[in-house]
Amino acid sequence: MSSMWLSDTQKIGVVFCSGGTSKLRIRAGANLVLASLVLPANLFPLGGLFLIGGVMFFFDRAMLAMGNILFLIGLTIIIGPQKTLAFFARKQKAKGTAAFFVGLILILMRWTFIGFLVEGYGIVILFGDFLGTIAGFARGIPVVGPYIGVAIDRLGVARTNAELPV
């Protein structure tokens, strides 16, 4: 087990890629703290599994709602409550946050298909900046990777590193 010093964004990337089996050694000041990301790392894939199952079962309301709740809980556990609120409360992401939560409310009110579409729009607005990174990772997946990368490039929603504001 090697030690890593990762930013919060990199921790999220590790969690998405690892499937919850890794433990990270995080540097906190002068002390090394062994942090286990097993629970939150398993909430993200479990949330995704519930979302996929909800779509496969013809937009099952309970599965879609559980997938959203697991996603939000996993995000909150990994980056913390303050950073989660700050992420959703940013002024430039207000439209995406509103669409995501309106979609979640529509799903809970049994308008699952429309809620799923509205929520999908919100996710693209909120996480559109990360799609370039996700596309780069997806290109390395055997068999389906090149097709996923081409689809994201054709949609044009992913930014390249040259277009990022930092």
GROMACS .gro file of C-alpha atoms in nm:
model
  166
    1MET     CA    1   0.000   0.000   0.000
    2SER     CA    2   0.175   0.315  -0.118
    3SER     CA    3   0.107   0.656   0.025
    4MET     CA    4  -0.061   0.920  -0.191
    5TRP     CA    5  -0.120   1.289  -0.144
    6LEU     CA    6  -0.429   1.369  -0.345
    7SER     CA    7  -0.650   1.668  -0.392
    8ASP     CA    8  -1.025   1.630  -0.340
    9THR     CA    9  -1.083   1.608  -0.715
   10GLN     CA   10  -0.826   1.332  -0.746
   11LYS     CA   11  -0.985   1.143  -0.455
   12ILE     CA   12  -1.317   1.146  -0.640
   13GLY     CA   13  -1.141   1.012  -0.949
   14VAL     CA   14  -0.983   0.733  -0.747
   15VAL     CA   15  -1.319   0.646  -0.596
   16PHE     CA   16  -1.488   0.630  -0.936
   17CYS     CA   17  -1.211   0.414  -1.080
   18SER     CA   18  -1.142   0.183  -0.788
   19GLY     CA   19  -1.485   0.045  -0.714
   20GLY     CA   20  -1.433   0.081  -0.343
   21THR     CA   21  -1.154  -0.165  -0.272
   22SER     CA   22  -0.873   0.080  -0.212
   23LYS     CA   23  -0.754   0.255   0.099
   24LEU     CA   24  -0.571   0.582   0.064
   25ARG     CA   25  -0.301   0.727   0.284
   26ILE     CA   26  -0.375   1.099   0.307
   27ARG     CA   27  -0.134   1.359   0.438
   28ALA     CA   28  -0.300   1.579   0.699
   29GLY     CA   29  -0.048   1.836   0.818
   30ALA     CA   30   0.248   1.651   0.963
   31ASN     CA   31   0.053   1.335   1.045
   32LEU     CA   32  -0.028   1.054   0.810
   33VAL     CA   33  -0.388   0.949   0.844
   34LEU     CA   34  -0.511   0.620   0.707
   35ALA     CA   35  -0.846   0.698   0.549
   36SER     CA   36  -1.078   0.427   0.435
   37LEU     CA   37  -1.293   0.520   0.138
   38VAL     CA   38  -1.462   0.183   0.117
   39LEU     CA   39  -1.814   0.294   0.215
   40PRO     CA   40  -1.836   0.609   0.001
   41ALA     CA   41  -1.655   0.438  -0.284
   42ASN     CA   42  -1.919   0.168  -0.283
   43LEU     CA   43  -2.207   0.417  -0.266
   44PHE     CA   44  -2.121   0.570  -0.604
   45PRO     CA   45  -2.124   0.243  -0.802
   46LEU     CA   46  -2.427   0.124  -0.606
   47GLY     CA   47  -2.606   0.451  -0.692
   48GLY     CA   48  -2.514   0.402  -1.057
   49LEU     CA   49  -2.636   0.044  -1.044
   50PHE     CA   50  -2.971   0.158  -0.904
   51LEU     CA   51  -2.999   0.427  -1.174
   52ILE     CA   52  -2.925   0.177  -1.451
   53GLY     CA   53  -3.169  -0.069  -1.295
   54GLY     CA   54  -3.433   0.202  -1.271
   55VAL     CA   55  -3.397   0.275  -1.642
   56MET     CA   56  -3.396  -0.097  -1.731
   57PHE     CA   57  -3.715  -0.152  -1.532
   58PHE     CA   58  -3.893   0.114  -1.737
   59PHE     CA   59  -3.808   0.411  -1.514
   60ASP     CA   60  -3.891   0.253  -1.181
   61ARG     CA   61  -3.944   0.539  -0.938
   62ALA     CA   62  -3.802   0.366  -0.631
   63MET     CA   63  -3.481   0.255  -0.799
   64LEU     CA   64  -3.416   0.595  -0.957
   65ALA     CA   65  -3.477   0.773  -0.628
   66MET     CA   66  -3.250   0.532  -0.439
   67GLY     CA   67  -2.975   0.581  -0.699
   68ASN     CA   68  -2.994   0.958  -0.658
   69ILE     CA   69  -2.991   0.938  -0.280
   70LEU     CA   70  -2.691   0.702  -0.278
   71PHE     CA   71  -2.509   0.935  -0.519
   72LEU     CA   72  -2.570   1.239  -0.299
   73ILE     CA   73  -2.472   1.054   0.021
   74GLY     CA   74  -2.152   0.921  -0.138
   75LEU     CA   75  -2.056   1.266  -0.266
   76THR     CA   76  -2.122   1.421   0.075
   77ILE     CA   77  -1.916   1.159   0.258
   78ILE     CA   78  -1.620   1.190   0.021
   79ILE     CA   79  -1.584   1.568  -0.011
   80GLY     CA   80  -1.766   1.677   0.304
   81PRO     CA   81  -2.090   1.861   0.367
   82GLN     CA   82  -1.950   2.214   0.326
   83LYS     CA   83  -1.782   2.139  -0.007
   84THR     CA   84  -2.091   1.957  -0.131
   85LEU     CA   85  -2.311   2.256  -0.048
   86ALA     CA   86  -2.055   2.491  -0.201
   87PHE     CA   87  -2.050   2.279  -0.519
   88PHE     CA   88  -2.427   2.283  -0.561
   89ALA     CA   89  -2.460   2.649  -0.453
   90ARG     CA   90  -2.214   2.800  -0.700
   91LYS     CA   91  -2.370   3.083  -0.899
   92GLN     CA   92  -2.254   2.956  -1.239
   93LYS     CA   93  -2.402   2.610  -1.164
   94ALA     CA   94  -2.741   2.735  -1.035
   95LYS     CA   95  -2.927   2.621  -1.347
   96GLY     CA   96  -2.779   2.271  -1.322
   97THR     CA   97  -2.850   2.245  -0.949
   98ALA     CA   98  -3.210   2.355  -1.000
   99ALA     CA   99  -3.258   2.108  -1.287
  100PHE     CA  100  -3.104   1.821  -1.086
  101PHE     CA  101  -3.324   1.874  -0.781
  102VAL     CA  102  -3.638   1.948  -0.986
  103GLY     CA  103  -3.574   1.621  -1.172
  104LEU     CA  104  -3.538   1.439  -0.840
  105ILE     CA  105  -3.867   1.589  -0.718
  106LEU     CA  106  -4.039   1.492  -1.044
  107ILE     CA  107  -3.915   1.135  -1.001
  108LEU     CA  108  -4.054   1.126  -0.649
  109MET     CA  109  -4.387   1.264  -0.779
  110ARG     CA  110  -4.412   0.971  -1.026
  111TRP     CA  111  -4.317   1.168  -1.336
  112THR     CA  112  -4.017   0.942  -1.380
  113PHE     CA  113  -3.937   0.983  -1.750
  114ILE     CA  114  -3.964   1.362  -1.752
  115GLY     CA  115  -3.782   1.379  -1.417
  116PHE     CA  116  -3.503   1.161  -1.552
  117LEU     CA  117  -3.460   1.386  -1.855
  118VAL     CA  118  -3.458   1.704  -1.645
  119GLU     CA  119  -3.216   1.547  -1.401
  120GLY     CA  120  -2.991   1.434  -1.687
  121TYR     CA  121  -2.979   1.791  -1.813
  122GLY     CA  122  -2.882   1.907  -1.464
  123ILE     CA  123  -2.606   1.647  -1.441
  124VAL     CA  124  -2.461   1.756  -1.776
  125ILE     CA  125  -2.461   2.120  -1.659
  126LEU     CA  126  -2.315   2.036  -1.317
  127PHE     CA  127  -2.055   1.781  -1.424
  128GLY     CA  128  -1.991   1.892  -1.783
  129ASP     CA  129  -1.643   2.011  -1.694
  130PHE     CA  130  -1.549   1.659  -1.583
  131LEU     CA  131  -1.666   1.488  -1.902
  132GLY     CA  132  -1.330   1.544  -2.071
  133THR     CA  133  -1.155   1.360  -1.789
  134ILE     CA  134  -1.417   1.085  -1.793
  135ALA     CA  135  -1.384   1.054  -2.173
  136GLY     CA  136  -1.006   1.020  -2.138
  137PHE     CA  137  -1.052   0.741  -1.886
  138ALA     CA  138  -1.326   0.575  -2.093
  139ARG     CA  139  -1.106   0.562  -2.402
  140GLY     CA  140  -0.883   0.315  -2.216
  141ILE     CA  141  -1.166   0.067  -2.153
  142PRO     CA  142  -1.134  -0.236  -2.382
  143VAL     CA  143  -1.389  -0.282  -2.661
  144VAL     CA  144  -1.636  -0.002  -2.577
  145GLY     CA  145  -1.388   0.270  -2.477
  146PRO     CA  146  -1.327   0.422  -2.819
  147TYR     CA  147  -1.700   0.443  -2.888
  148ILE     CA  148  -1.769   0.621  -2.560
  149GLY     CA  149  -1.489   0.871  -2.627
  150VAL     CA  150  -1.615   0.942  -2.979
  151ALA     CA  151  -1.972   0.991  -2.852
  152ILE     CA  152  -1.861   1.246  -2.590
  153ASP     CA  153  -1.642   1.425  -2.846
  154ARG     CA  154  -1.931   1.445  -3.093
  155LEU     CA  155  -2.167   1.582  -2.830
  156GLY     CA  156  -1.917   1.860  -2.768
  157VAL     CA  157  -1.998   1.894  -2.398
  158ALA     CA  158  -1.650   1.801  -2.276
  159ARG     CA  159  -1.387   2.071  -2.242
  160THR     CA  160  -1.027   2.010  -2.327
  161ASN     CA  161  -0.752   2.122  -2.091
  162ALA     CA  162  -0.683   2.425  -2.312
  163GLU     CA  163  -1.035   2.555  -2.254
  164LEU     CA  164  -1.040   2.519  -1.877
  165PRO     CA  165  -1.036   2.846  -1.684
  166VAL     CA  166  -0.745   2.750  -1.457
   0.00000   0.00000   0.00000
